[in-house]
XYZ file of C-alpha atoms in Angstrom:
769
model
C 65.036 -45.357 -73.508
C 62.903 -48.148 -72.150
C 61.372 -45.919 -69.501
C 60.686 -43.262 -72.093
C 58.969 -45.747 -74.395
C 56.907 -47.089 -71.495
C 55.836 -43.593 -70.557
C 54.811 -42.879 -74.138
C 52.849 -46.120 -74.253
C 51.079 -45.280 -70.999
C 50.246 -41.832 -72.329
C 48.887 -43.310 -75.518
C 46.744 -45.730 -73.546
C 45.254 -42.890 -71.519
C 44.554 -40.804 -74.616
C 42.706 -43.608 -76.360
C 38.970 -42.872 -76.243
C 36.094 -45.295 -76.430
C 33.815 -45.094 -79.458
C 30.225 -46.266 -79.379
C 27.897 -46.121 -82.354
C 24.581 -44.372 -81.800
C 22.027 -46.639 -83.510
C 18.306 -46.003 -83.219
C 16.674 -48.938 -81.448
C 20.031 -50.490 -80.462
C 20.006 -53.326 -77.945
C 21.665 -51.344 -75.159
C 19.657 -48.134 -75.553
C 19.068 -45.203 -77.888
C 21.348 -43.083 -75.718
C 24.621 -44.607 -76.960
C 27.017 -41.724 -77.609
C 29.469 -41.312 -80.456
C 33.036 -40.113 -80.155
C 36.243 -40.884 -82.046
C 39.424 -42.841 -81.375
C 42.981 -41.595 -81.432
C 44.877 -44.790 -80.719
C 48.624 -44.875 -80.539
C 50.892 -47.840 -80.254
C 53.476 -48.532 -77.558
C 55.807 -50.151 -80.076
C 55.891 -48.896 -83.661
C 57.759 -51.917 -84.939
C 55.377 -54.625 -83.737
C 53.882 -56.826 -86.489
C 50.173 -56.812 -87.358
C 48.291 -60.025 -86.499
C 46.658 -61.485 -89.607
C 45.329 -64.842 -88.393
C 42.078 -65.739 -90.119
C 40.436 -66.813 -86.874
C 41.227 -63.453 -85.319
C 39.788 -61.667 -88.338
C 36.570 -63.661 -88.154
C 36.219 -62.853 -84.471
C 36.804 -59.175 -85.136
C 34.308 -59.278 -87.996
C 31.673 -60.845 -85.724
C 32.300 -58.220 -83.075
C 32.156 -55.519 -85.722
C 28.686 -56.654 -86.767
C 27.594 -56.262 -83.165
C 29.480 -52.976 -82.998
C 27.307 -51.555 -85.778
C 24.196 -52.157 -83.670
C 25.646 -50.394 -80.654
C 26.240 -53.560 -78.630
C 30.024 -53.329 -78.440
C 32.587 -50.581 -77.914
C 35.673 -49.901 -80.007
C 37.923 -51.515 -77.397
C 35.887 -54.729 -77.533
C 36.125 -54.846 -81.308
C 39.873 -54.313 -81.543
C 42.053 -56.703 -79.502
C 44.505 -54.998 -77.174
C 47.443 -56.624 -78.956
C 46.345 -55.237 -82.292
C 45.690 -51.797 -80.899
C 49.115 -51.740 -79.278
C 50.843 -53.090 -82.359
C 49.824 -50.508 -84.945
C 50.429 -46.790 -85.144
C 47.616 -44.683 -86.484
C 48.222 -41.601 -88.531
C 47.763 -38.787 -86.075
C 46.647 -36.218 -88.567
C 43.770 -38.099 -90.207
C 42.680 -39.697 -86.971
C 42.690 -36.376 -85.186
C 40.568 -34.876 -87.935
C 37.985 -37.637 -87.616
C 38.177 -37.444 -83.849
C 37.418 -33.746 -83.849
C 34.349 -34.281 -86.026
C 33.137 -37.128 -83.815
C 33.766 -35.070 -80.699
C 31.675 -32.266 -82.062
C 28.796 -34.661 -82.597
C 29.361 -36.162 -79.165
C 29.420 -32.739 -77.561
C 26.196 -31.837 -79.299
C 24.610 -34.821 -77.568
C 26.029 -34.128 -74.139
C 26.382 -30.447 -73.299
C 23.727 -27.895 -72.486
C 23.372 -24.888 -74.683
C 23.718 -21.465 -73.210
C 22.197 -18.298 -74.527
C 21.272 -14.900 -73.140
C 22.467 -15.988 -69.757
C 19.897 -18.789 -69.533
C 20.860 -22.472 -69.971
C 18.701 -24.709 -72.130
C 19.074 -28.449 -71.380
C 19.476 -31.092 -74.070
C 16.094 -32.680 -73.276
C 14.313 -29.334 -73.574
C 16.105 -28.567 -76.846
C 15.229 -31.891 -78.399
C 11.619 -31.656 -77.242
C 11.305 -28.158 -78.697
C 12.966 -29.234 -81.920
C 10.701 -32.221 -82.334
C 7.624 -30.104 -81.895
C 8.799 -27.446 -84.344
C 10.477 -29.597 -87.007
C 8.813 -32.319 -88.999
C 9.548 -35.696 -87.376
C 10.603 -37.285 -90.677
C 13.318 -34.659 -91.167
C 14.500 -35.275 -87.631
C 14.865 -39.015 -88.213
C 16.613 -38.365 -91.533
C 19.198 -36.218 -89.761
C 19.746 -38.951 -87.182
C 20.270 -41.446 -89.981
C 22.836 -39.245 -91.692
C 24.722 -38.751 -88.425
C 24.733 -42.473 -87.798
C 26.103 -43.266 -91.261
C 28.825 -40.658 -90.841
C 29.828 -42.148 -87.508
C 30.037 -45.677 -88.916
C 32.152 -44.467 -91.857
C 34.570 -42.702 -89.504
C 34.876 -45.733 -87.242
C 35.456 -48.082 -90.171
C 38.318 -45.853 -91.300
C 39.868 -46.066 -87.835
C 39.534 -49.841 -87.831
C 41.162 -50.090 -91.252
C 44.125 -48.128 -89.954
C 44.553 -50.580 -87.083
C 43.614 -53.905 -88.670
C 44.277 -53.237 -92.323
C 41.782 -52.997 -95.160
C 41.741 -56.734 -95.719
C 40.611 -57.417 -92.131
C 37.256 -55.729 -92.663
C 36.449 -57.607 -95.827
C 33.982 -60.433 -95.409
C 35.604 -63.842 -95.768
C 33.393 -66.637 -97.140
C 34.739 -70.065 -96.308
C 33.864 -73.505 -97.636
C 31.634 -74.175 -94.605
C 29.750 -70.961 -95.259
C 28.861 -72.268 -98.706
C 27.874 -75.643 -97.228
C 25.467 -73.999 -94.827
C 24.118 -71.833 -97.627
C 23.336 -75.020 -99.541
C 21.635 -76.496 -96.494
C 19.502 -73.354 -96.156
C 18.546 -73.506 -99.829
C 17.597 -77.199 -99.521
C 15.511 -76.420 -96.423
C 13.677 -73.651 -98.278
C 12.909 -76.017 -101.152
C 11.681 -78.626 -98.657
C 9.379 -76.132 -96.960
C 7.945 -75.036 -100.296
C 7.370 -78.658 -101.286
C 5.594 -79.341 -97.975
C 3.351 -76.320 -98.521
C 2.429 -77.470 -102.025
C 1.755 -81.040 -100.857
C -0.045 -80.349 -97.568
C -1.664 -77.020 -98.405
C -4.568 -78.319 -100.525
C -5.642 -80.726 -97.748
C -5.600 -78.017 -95.073
C -9.188 -77.001 -95.774
C -10.805 -74.564 -93.382
C -14.581 -74.908 -93.393
C -16.677 -71.928 -92.408
C -18.364 -72.051 -89.049
C -21.853 -72.183 -90.513
C -20.844 -75.299 -92.486
C -20.357 -77.160 -89.203
C -23.794 -76.367 -87.717
C -26.385 -79.143 -87.424
C -29.551 -80.006 -85.532
C -30.692 -83.080 -83.582
C -33.683 -84.031 -81.418
C -34.867 -87.004 -79.412
C -37.147 -88.117 -82.256
C -34.619 -87.732 -85.070
C -30.963 -88.736 -84.552
C -28.217 -87.145 -86.622
C -25.844 -89.159 -88.807
C -22.692 -87.126 -89.430
C -20.782 -88.384 -92.497
C -16.985 -88.437 -92.466
C -14.805 -87.261 -95.366
C -14.022 -90.059 -97.859
C -10.987 -88.160 -99.156
C -9.149 -88.355 -95.833
C -7.634 -91.212 -93.883
C -9.673 -93.268 -91.394
C -6.643 -94.532 -89.451
C -7.346 -92.120 -86.580
C -10.546 -90.085 -86.156
C -11.375 -87.462 -83.530
C -14.842 -86.031 -83.108
C -16.134 -83.054 -81.081
C -19.761 -81.955 -80.657
C -20.773 -78.763 -78.821
C -24.391 -78.011 -77.923
C -25.145 -74.421 -78.846
C -27.932 -73.749 -76.364
C -27.848 -72.611 -72.753
C -31.399 -73.463 -71.680
C -32.884 -76.350 -73.695
C -36.445 -75.934 -74.941
C -39.128 -78.401 -73.771
C -36.734 -80.049 -71.323
C -37.365 -80.240 -67.587
C -34.008 -78.924 -66.314
C -30.903 -77.546 -68.051
C -28.834 -80.072 -66.114
C -30.978 -82.856 -67.569
C -29.798 -82.283 -71.125
C -27.958 -85.323 -72.499
C -25.963 -85.758 -75.698
C -24.460 -88.984 -77.074
C -22.152 -89.822 -79.963
C -21.083 -93.189 -81.351
C -18.727 -94.228 -84.135
C -20.105 -96.554 -86.805
C -21.218 -96.830 -90.402
C -24.526 -96.746 -92.258
C -26.060 -99.254 -94.623
C -28.495 -97.920 -97.200
C -28.026 -94.342 -95.908
C -29.435 -95.306 -92.477
C -33.010 -95.201 -93.651
C -33.943 -97.170 -90.515
C -32.234 -97.324 -87.083
C -31.219 -100.918 -87.804
C -29.101 -99.738 -90.723
C -26.550 -98.243 -88.303
C -23.663 -100.553 -87.280
C -21.656 -99.459 -84.231
C -17.859 -99.686 -84.334
C -17.054 -98.421 -80.841
C -18.664 -97.661 -77.483
C -21.065 -94.764 -77.107
C -19.819 -91.498 -75.552
C -22.357 -89.605 -73.427
C -22.258 -86.188 -71.765
C -24.688 -84.242 -69.569
C -25.173 -80.486 -69.246
C -23.519 -78.711 -66.303
C -25.012 -75.334 -65.447
C -22.710 -72.518 -66.488
C -20.660 -74.693 -68.854
C -21.244 -75.722 -72.481
C -22.132 -79.312 -73.204
C -19.237 -80.847 -75.114
C -18.703 -84.499 -75.986
C -15.608 -85.828 -77.721
C -14.074 -89.163 -78.571
C -11.100 -90.636 -80.404
C -11.166 -93.939 -82.228
C -9.105 -96.077 -84.561
C -12.011 -98.407 -85.399
C -12.859 -96.656 -88.671
C -9.693 -98.151 -90.208
C -11.440 -100.930 -92.125
C -12.671 -101.620 -95.640
C -16.240 -100.637 -96.540
C -18.525 -102.321 -99.041
C -20.955 -100.800 -101.488
C -23.570 -98.671 -99.765
C -21.594 -98.541 -96.483
C -20.714 -95.054 -95.275
C -18.656 -94.214 -92.116
C -20.649 -91.864 -89.884
C -21.027 -90.621 -86.325
C -24.486 -91.076 -84.814
C -25.559 -88.272 -82.438
C -28.616 -88.560 -80.190
C -30.146 -86.407 -77.460
C -33.001 -86.448 -74.971
C -34.143 -82.946 -75.885
C -37.611 -82.872 -77.399
C -37.109 -79.802 -79.592
C -34.310 -79.590 -82.182
C -30.966 -78.891 -80.535
C -28.320 -76.875 -82.395
C -24.867 -78.463 -82.595
C -21.426 -77.408 -83.804
C -19.588 -80.492 -85.061
C -15.939 -81.005 -85.949
C -14.095 -84.120 -87.065
C -10.376 -84.659 -87.615
C -9.178 -87.548 -89.776
C -5.488 -88.361 -89.911
C -3.142 -91.192 -90.658
C -1.586 -93.384 -87.983
C 0.549 -90.465 -86.760
C -2.571 -89.042 -85.136
C -2.478 -91.837 -82.555
C 0.747 -90.399 -81.112
C -0.239 -86.764 -80.815
C 0.355 -86.506 -77.072
C 3.812 -88.031 -77.402
C 4.675 -85.687 -80.268
C 3.398 -82.708 -78.263
C 5.600 -83.693 -75.341
C 8.649 -83.987 -77.606
C 7.940 -80.572 -79.139
C 7.741 -79.090 -75.647
C 11.091 -80.646 -74.725
C 12.583 -79.355 -77.977
C 11.340 -75.840 -77.190
C 12.860 -75.982 -73.730
C 16.202 -77.141 -75.101
C 16.262 -74.179 -77.497
C 15.492 -71.725 -74.713
C 17.866 -73.265 -72.165
C 20.839 -73.548 -74.534
C 20.259 -70.008 -75.836
C 21.235 -71.101 -79.342
C 19.079 -68.290 -80.701
C 17.099 -65.514 -79.094
C 14.185 -66.809 -77.041
C 11.720 -65.044 -79.354
C 13.062 -66.995 -82.310
C 12.968 -70.166 -80.204
C 9.269 -69.596 -79.536
C 8.579 -69.031 -83.236
C 10.467 -72.206 -84.165
C 8.434 -74.186 -81.613
C 5.240 -72.580 -82.903
C 5.869 -73.538 -86.529
C 6.906 -77.080 -85.598
C 3.680 -77.492 -83.594
C 1.578 -76.074 -86.446
C 3.290 -78.433 -88.908
C 2.217 -81.442 -86.866
C -1.289 -79.990 -86.496
C -1.497 -80.001 -90.276
C -0.417 -83.645 -90.339
C -3.211 -84.624 -87.926
C -5.890 -82.698 -89.872
C -6.055 -79.787 -87.391
C -4.516 -77.067 -89.547
C -5.434 -73.741 -87.907
C -6.450 -70.713 -89.933
C -5.413 -67.175 -88.996
C -8.596 -66.648 -87.008
C -7.800 -69.668 -84.838
C -4.167 -68.552 -84.475
C -5.305 -65.126 -83.305
C -7.652 -66.757 -80.804
C -4.710 -68.719 -79.387
C -2.906 -65.493 -78.447
C -3.860 -64.117 -75.065
C -4.625 -60.662 -76.392
C -5.326 -59.268 -72.937
C -1.753 -59.930 -71.818
C -0.263 -58.458 -75.026
C -2.377 -55.290 -74.890
C -1.795 -54.849 -71.162
C 1.970 -55.095 -71.661
C 1.906 -52.713 -74.624
C -0.127 -50.104 -72.768
C 1.914 -50.258 -69.569
C 5.229 -50.105 -71.462
C 4.153 -46.843 -73.100
C 2.840 -45.426 -69.809
C 6.053 -46.301 -67.999
C 8.151 -44.774 -70.798
C 6.318 -41.448 -70.685
C 6.668 -41.317 -66.911
C 10.361 -42.147 -67.190
C 11.019 -39.143 -69.457
C 9.944 -36.857 -66.619
C 12.634 -38.166 -64.264
C 10.080 -39.679 -61.889
C 11.751 -43.061 -61.500
C 15.163 -41.532 -60.835
C 13.581 -39.295 -58.220
C 11.888 -42.293 -56.571
C 15.208 -44.115 -56.632
C 16.810 -41.323 -54.621
C 13.910 -41.313 -52.146
C 14.085 -45.092 -51.699
C 17.789 -44.812 -51.045
C 17.136 -42.200 -48.376
C 14.486 -44.407 -46.725
C 16.904 -47.332 -46.614
C 19.618 -45.246 -45.026
C 22.036 -46.414 -47.714
C 21.850 -50.044 -46.533
C 21.451 -52.563 -49.341
C 19.585 -55.107 -47.212
C 17.015 -52.533 -46.067
C 16.569 -51.371 -49.643
C 16.046 -54.988 -50.741
C 13.309 -55.484 -48.138
C 11.589 -52.203 -49.058
C 11.455 -52.933 -52.797
C 10.535 -56.615 -52.511
C 7.741 -56.111 -49.977
C 6.403 -53.135 -51.949
C 6.298 -55.328 -55.063
C 4.400 -58.108 -53.275
C 1.796 -55.720 -51.868
C 1.187 -53.926 -55.159
C 0.919 -57.242 -57.019
C -2.016 -58.254 -54.848
C -4.117 -55.339 -56.092
C -2.550 -54.644 -59.461
C -1.648 -57.471 -61.775
C 1.923 -58.636 -61.248
C 3.005 -57.693 -64.785
C 2.036 -54.055 -64.233
C 3.806 -54.051 -60.885
C 7.178 -55.196 -62.207
C 6.890 -52.757 -65.103
C 6.647 -49.954 -62.542
C 9.169 -51.158 -59.967
C 11.945 -52.668 -62.107
C 13.161 -49.367 -63.652
C 13.411 -47.823 -60.191
C 15.380 -50.825 -58.973
C 17.881 -50.644 -61.806
C 18.467 -46.924 -61.276
C 19.071 -47.499 -57.581
C 21.507 -50.318 -58.231
C 23.454 -48.187 -60.690
C 23.658 -45.344 -58.198
C 24.853 -47.693 -55.440
C 27.226 -49.559 -57.806
C 25.744 -52.983 -57.003
C 24.370 -55.826 -59.120
C 20.608 -55.333 -59.670
C 19.959 -59.015 -60.507
C 19.273 -60.153 -56.871
C 16.814 -57.282 -56.462
C 15.050 -57.910 -59.777
C 14.739 -61.686 -59.396
C 13.422 -61.328 -55.832
C 10.842 -58.802 -56.990
C 9.610 -61.054 -59.802
C 9.267 -64.019 -57.424
C 7.417 -62.001 -54.774
C 5.162 -60.438 -57.427
C 3.928 -63.927 -58.366
C 3.382 -64.790 -54.702
C 1.618 -61.517 -53.903
C -0.603 -61.754 -56.973
C -1.924 -65.110 -55.747
C -3.861 -63.428 -52.925
C -6.593 -61.729 -54.963
C -8.871 -62.336 -57.914
C -7.158 -59.676 -60.063
C -3.553 -60.300 -59.020
C -2.616 -63.137 -61.404
C -4.054 -64.372 -64.751
C -4.997 -67.873 -63.409
C -7.097 -66.256 -60.679
C -8.794 -64.022 -63.238
C -9.660 -67.080 -65.343
C -10.965 -69.022 -62.345
C -12.960 -66.071 -61.023
C -14.598 -65.407 -64.393
C -15.495 -69.062 -65.066
C -16.797 -69.764 -61.552
C -18.355 -66.400 -60.752
C -21.520 -68.139 -59.520
C -19.551 -69.927 -56.799
C -16.808 -67.549 -55.621
C -16.317 -63.789 -55.244
C -13.505 -61.286 -54.751
C -13.858 -61.591 -50.978
C -13.636 -65.402 -51.179
C -10.201 -65.105 -52.783
C -8.991 -62.860 -49.986
C -10.389 -64.968 -47.157
C -9.106 -68.268 -48.547
C -5.797 -67.321 -50.164
C -4.481 -64.293 -48.271
C -3.534 -66.199 -45.061
C -1.358 -68.744 -46.836
C 0.073 -66.131 -49.203
C 1.356 -64.156 -46.198
C 3.015 -67.288 -44.807
C 4.554 -68.191 -48.177
C 5.786 -64.616 -48.676
C 7.595 -64.660 -45.330
C 9.159 -68.040 -46.139
C 10.234 -66.868 -49.609
C 11.728 -63.694 -48.147
C 13.730 -65.767 -45.688
C 15.019 -68.118 -48.370
C 15.937 -65.348 -50.809
C 17.625 -63.360 -48.046
C 19.758 -66.427 -47.296
C 20.378 -67.214 -50.957
C 21.570 -63.696 -51.769
C 23.364 -63.185 -48.464
C 26.708 -62.606 -50.165
C 25.330 -60.217 -52.791
C 23.357 -58.222 -50.213
C 26.409 -57.997 -47.960
C 28.498 -56.250 -50.601
C 29.719 -52.796 -49.853
C 27.838 -50.186 -51.787
C 29.597 -47.378 -53.529
C 29.656 -43.972 -51.920
C 26.544 -42.114 -52.867
C 26.327 -38.374 -52.401
C 22.625 -37.786 -51.858
C 22.922 -34.093 -52.684
C 24.594 -34.943 -55.979
C 21.924 -37.551 -56.682
C 19.204 -35.000 -56.096
C 20.862 -32.654 -58.570
C 21.476 -35.311 -61.175
C 18.228 -37.301 -60.770
C 15.727 -34.500 -60.672
C 12.272 -33.991 -62.096
C 13.034 -32.720 -65.583
C 9.518 -32.086 -66.900
C 7.280 -30.990 -64.078
C 4.283 -30.055 -66.202
C 4.318 -33.367 -68.047
C 4.751 -35.184 -64.743
C 1.668 -33.477 -63.292
C -0.444 -34.276 -66.331
C 0.865 -37.809 -66.724
C 0.521 -38.347 -62.978
C -3.176 -37.475 -63.166
C -3.666 -39.951 -66.010
C -1.633 -42.631 -64.249
C -3.571 -42.119 -61.018
C -6.840 -42.602 -62.869
C -5.476 -45.784 -64.460
C -4.473 -47.179 -61.068
C -7.858 -46.344 -59.536
C -9.627 -48.063 -62.416
C -7.391 -51.102 -61.913
C -8.387 -51.307 -58.246
C -12.086 -50.847 -58.949
C -12.341 -53.389 -61.770
C -14.809 -55.573 -59.784
C -17.179 -52.570 -59.768
C -17.051 -51.257 -63.335
C -16.080 -54.607 -64.984
C -13.875 -52.950 -67.620
C -10.856 -55.163 -68.137
C -7.358 -53.933 -67.311
C -6.021 -54.117 -70.910
C -8.597 -51.592 -72.115
C -7.713 -49.268 -69.261
C -3.977 -49.581 -69.920
C -4.400 -49.000 -73.660
C -6.581 -45.935 -73.091
C -4.055 -44.557 -70.621
C -1.224 -45.156 -73.118
C -3.022 -43.249 -75.881
C -3.647 -40.295 -73.563
C -0.005 -40.376 -72.428
C 1.212 -40.213 -76.041
C -1.103 -37.270 -76.731
C 0.344 -35.440 -73.742
C 4.023 -36.171 -74.363
C 4.939 -36.327 -78.069
C 1.840 -36.212 -80.257
C 3.871 -35.441 -83.424
C 6.583 -38.085 -83.033
C 5.260 -41.502 -82.057
C 8.388 -43.156 -83.421
C 10.400 -42.094 -80.383
C 7.759 -43.394 -77.968
C 7.210 -46.690 -79.776
C 10.951 -47.385 -79.667
C 10.528 -47.905 -75.913
C 8.170 -50.852 -76.457
C 9.895 -54.229 -76.089
C 8.561 -55.704 -79.291
C 10.722 -58.810 -78.994
C 9.051 -59.616 -75.669
C 5.552 -59.106 -77.081
C 6.363 -61.334 -80.056
C 7.783 -63.944 -77.690
C 4.530 -64.027 -75.737
C 2.458 -64.248 -78.916
C 4.507 -67.123 -80.344
C 4.591 -68.929 -76.992
C 0.802 -68.693 -76.621
C 0.267 -70.131 -80.102
C 2.786 -72.920 -79.478
C 1.272 -73.977 -76.148
C -2.297 -73.806 -77.441
C -1.264 -75.909 -80.435
C 0.156 -78.506 -78.060
C -3.116 -78.337 -76.124
C -5.039 -79.065 -79.345
C -2.872 -82.146 -79.738
C -4.240 -83.317 -76.394
C -1.307 -82.692 -74.031
C -3.154 -80.720 -71.352
C -6.315 -82.836 -71.606
C -4.150 -85.898 -71.080
C -2.818 -84.341 -67.887
C -6.364 -83.632 -66.673
C -7.473 -87.186 -67.360
C -4.487 -88.479 -65.402
C -5.526 -86.422 -62.380
C -9.087 -87.774 -62.393
C -7.813 -91.324 -62.774
C -5.427 -90.970 -59.830
C -8.134 -89.573 -57.559
C -10.563 -92.348 -58.449
C -7.958 -94.986 -57.608
C -7.890 -94.243 -53.835
C -10.503 -94.966 -51.136
C -13.368 -92.498 -50.852
C -12.253 -91.167 -47.449
C -8.885 -90.110 -48.929
C -10.075 -88.770 -52.261
C -10.290 -85.101 -51.225
C -6.814 -85.180 -49.688
C -5.357 -86.885 -52.755
C -7.176 -84.447 -55.057
C -5.694 -81.483 -53.161
C -2.180 -82.927 -53.254
C -2.386 -83.742 -56.965
C -3.936 -80.407 -57.962
C -1.373 -78.364 -56.036
C 1.673 -80.254 -57.284
C 0.597 -81.034 -60.846
C -0.647 -77.486 -61.318
C 2.578 -76.104 -59.874
C 4.854 -78.243 -62.016
C 2.869 -77.853 -65.239
C 2.546 -74.084 -64.752
C 6.303 -73.910 -64.284
C 7.072 -75.536 -67.622
C 3.953 -74.605 -69.599
C 2.037 -71.373 -69.708
C -0.435 -71.381 -66.817
C -3.161 -69.617 -68.813
C -4.177 -72.499 -71.162
C -3.579 -74.986 -68.347
C -5.933 -73.145 -65.993
C -8.513 -72.766 -68.751
C -8.420 -76.517 -69.323
C -8.482 -77.461 -65.638
C -11.515 -75.379 -64.606
C -14.000 -77.763 -66.307
C -11.969 -80.700 -64.936
C -12.425 -79.658 -61.297
C -16.131 -79.042 -61.943
C -16.340 -82.520 -63.422
C -14.579 -83.915 -60.341
C -17.095 -82.208 -58.041
C -20.077 -83.559 -60.011
C -18.677 -86.979 -60.760
C -21.128 -89.565 -59.288
C -18.177 -91.613 -58.047
C -16.075 -88.812 -56.575
C -18.607 -86.129 -55.479
C -15.867 -83.875 -54.124
C -16.588 -80.377 -52.741
C -15.778 -77.748 -55.357
C -14.246 -74.950 -53.264
C -11.182 -76.846 -51.985
C -10.462 -77.861 -55.569
C -10.706 -74.226 -56.687
C -8.198 -72.969 -54.112
C -5.824 -75.873 -54.745
C -5.833 -75.138 -58.460
C -5.333 -71.396 -57.900
C -2.410 -71.883 -55.512
C -0.661 -74.423 -57.719
C -1.109 -72.496 -60.981
C 0.002 -69.137 -59.535
C 2.889 -70.303 -57.343
C 4.252 -72.694 -59.976
C 5.114 -69.708 -62.173
C 8.226 -69.124 -60.068
C 9.782 -72.409 -61.161
C 11.215 -71.283 -64.517
C 11.814 -68.064 -66.386
C 8.918 -68.736 -68.784
C 6.565 -69.923 -66.030
C 5.014 -66.493 -65.476
C 4.630 -63.318 -67.505
C 6.186 -61.219 -64.734
C 9.407 -63.238 -64.949
C 9.813 -62.566 -68.658
C 8.975 -58.886 -68.306
C 11.600 -58.516 -65.578
C 14.189 -60.315 -67.724
C 13.350 -58.050 -70.661
C 13.763 -54.855 -68.631
C 17.028 -56.137 -67.170
C 18.307 -57.070 -70.632
C 17.664 -53.583 -71.986
C 19.727 -52.208 -69.115
C 22.602 -54.584 -69.881
C 21.941 -57.167 -67.152
C 21.066 -60.608 -68.515
C 18.727 -62.992 -66.678
C 18.912 -66.358 -68.455
C 16.759 -69.449 -68.247
C 19.557 -71.374 -66.543
C 20.370 -68.647 -64.024
C 16.716 -68.553 -62.961
C 16.842 -72.269 -62.157
C 19.322 -71.579 -59.357
C 16.652 -70.217 -57.022
C 13.281 -70.547 -58.805
C 12.616 -74.281 -58.224
C 13.634 -74.015 -54.547
C 11.202 -71.179 -53.881
C 8.495 -73.062 -55.770
C 9.094 -76.238 -53.766
C 8.818 -74.348 -50.453
C 5.681 -72.540 -51.652
C 3.921 -75.700 -52.847
C 4.760 -77.573 -49.615
C 3.182 -74.794 -47.545
C 0.182 -74.466 -49.895
C -0.497 -78.224 -49.836
C -0.255 -78.368 -46.028
C -2.582 -75.380 -45.674
C -5.236 -76.834 -47.989
C -5.148 -80.269 -46.326
C -5.409 -78.859 -42.806
C -8.111 -76.315 -43.597
C -10.295 -78.178 -46.079
C -9.626 -81.914 -45.831
C -9.029 -82.181 -42.069
C -10.878 -79.092 -40.872
C -13.744 -79.315 -43.360
C -13.785 -75.520 -43.798
C -15.714 -75.221 -47.034
C -19.249 -74.333 -48.056
C -20.920 -75.462 -51.236
């Protein structure tokens, strides 16, 4: 009897099928297949578990099950499945219906002796049937599947198990949420009226050497902390001897009798003076707490602006008046940054939501310090080139993937490696580094990562060591050229009068090759166990049959478009059309060629959560920069360099730029940091005390900003793109897991970069101004 019951239980276990909901846009993929469950118990008399904690866990898993992220076996505990007998008749009826739908998704149709594949059938159907009707049918199928699966779950767990249970703590948290909403509304009503956004033309003024300008502050705002910024709006001053001779000064004070005479102005703080550097705008700024005093009748707090330009000079002026909290902006910005990192590291919520939370917290404090940004300023904070480039390349890669190209390349790469995992690792990683030097590293990982994942699946190995190594080497390879990494693009555009494309190659390529070899050696040692794993048996002939080119005509057409895109990427220094425009144009053409009547299917391939993460992160970091965090870092660097003897200043400047840039770029976004540091290194080269050569500072900044991106997951765009692609394939790369090898590679890279710059520029003197 016992053996018979065991045999029946084993048979029931084998007959049980896995059910997966097919949900459009699900986290795993849109290819999740639906089938039904016919579960039988090994013991008909076992009692059903009804613990409330177990029900809550099942309910949580069921919510994830509806989005296609969990299978039926993960939703129902083994003990529950084994404890309950399901009515064979009703379950079999539902199973047959689900199987029919599953078969419709899997098999090829045959007719007139010729087989028509699923992909061809769907493509033909989409072109002949209105896309809205197609999506409606998919929605009906999905709802029918969910209803069938819920019925199966009720048979196993009981009807009560699927009902939502609301506990006392749920109501407590609901009250907290309601109170938070009321608090946010109150803050908007209180702070909103003071967040006035003046039009740009309202901030334009004029000043000349014969007539100083007295800029009046706002009486309705606090004088506890005042910041002032003046920007000269002219490139070549009129009636002045040299552009570099233009001078602008600003001083805090107050006027008596409306400053009818110069003696009516009373200074409250020291004067701030700036001179014009060729190729850069003239900007002067100061912060002061000296306005916090009482004023008598006829006394008006102002900022006096003077210049040495004979003709009227146009100025754009901005002032920010806040309470005492404005004095601690840098500290607050640092705490917000730490808070953002804690959210991302602990993975309390999705990293995109973490970035949005950090963004809104930063904006809230900007409002408190009288720097409330409008939507135009918010949009300017977003690096639109990165967003558009990612969007375009995601669409291009998706269209190419529908042809079977990446699977075909995976088979070819496997053949080249001879089936050896280590050889395959070297091939893919080196290929990524080389392509990243001439394409941008984000585009490179978008192209290589899908191939890597397909190869790993075929060989039955973990793709994470391959993907992480590729992301790291893409950042290293992109450091070698002007177009390989965003910091280099920023530096090359801002200092085009001093450096060229060839200068990047001649100065950075030698050390990049050395760093790449060192990184390869370290990663090979770090992943020695993973790369030594035995790969599953792979029948190359079967792979060729399974991973074939499915749409040859589309591949030819899309290949022509993709080839043109790549050529335009390489020749950007000639035609000067930026890569995002090229990628977006290529994406539009790809969509016209593939599915011009059903963009919904193509747009589902775009990782919108990643794009939103980048947008929110850019706004958050730029908001922290407006609070003075990055400027504070730049001022620290100049102060440190000035503190050492003149003979050691260049060496110290190189060391500080490499390491500070590397560390800051690892924990902040390197784009706003590089943008801020370019004027700083120019200032260091023209400082009358320092007088440092500019070129060594340029290469130190470029090496630190690019190589530092390997430190953390959010340090470089390529890292996040790789993590996003891996996540869609079911392989998670977390912030914490990246820290296992990222900081070590960064430390090795920065040591080599610092040594190279000191030996070549400080000791060898190999620079030309």
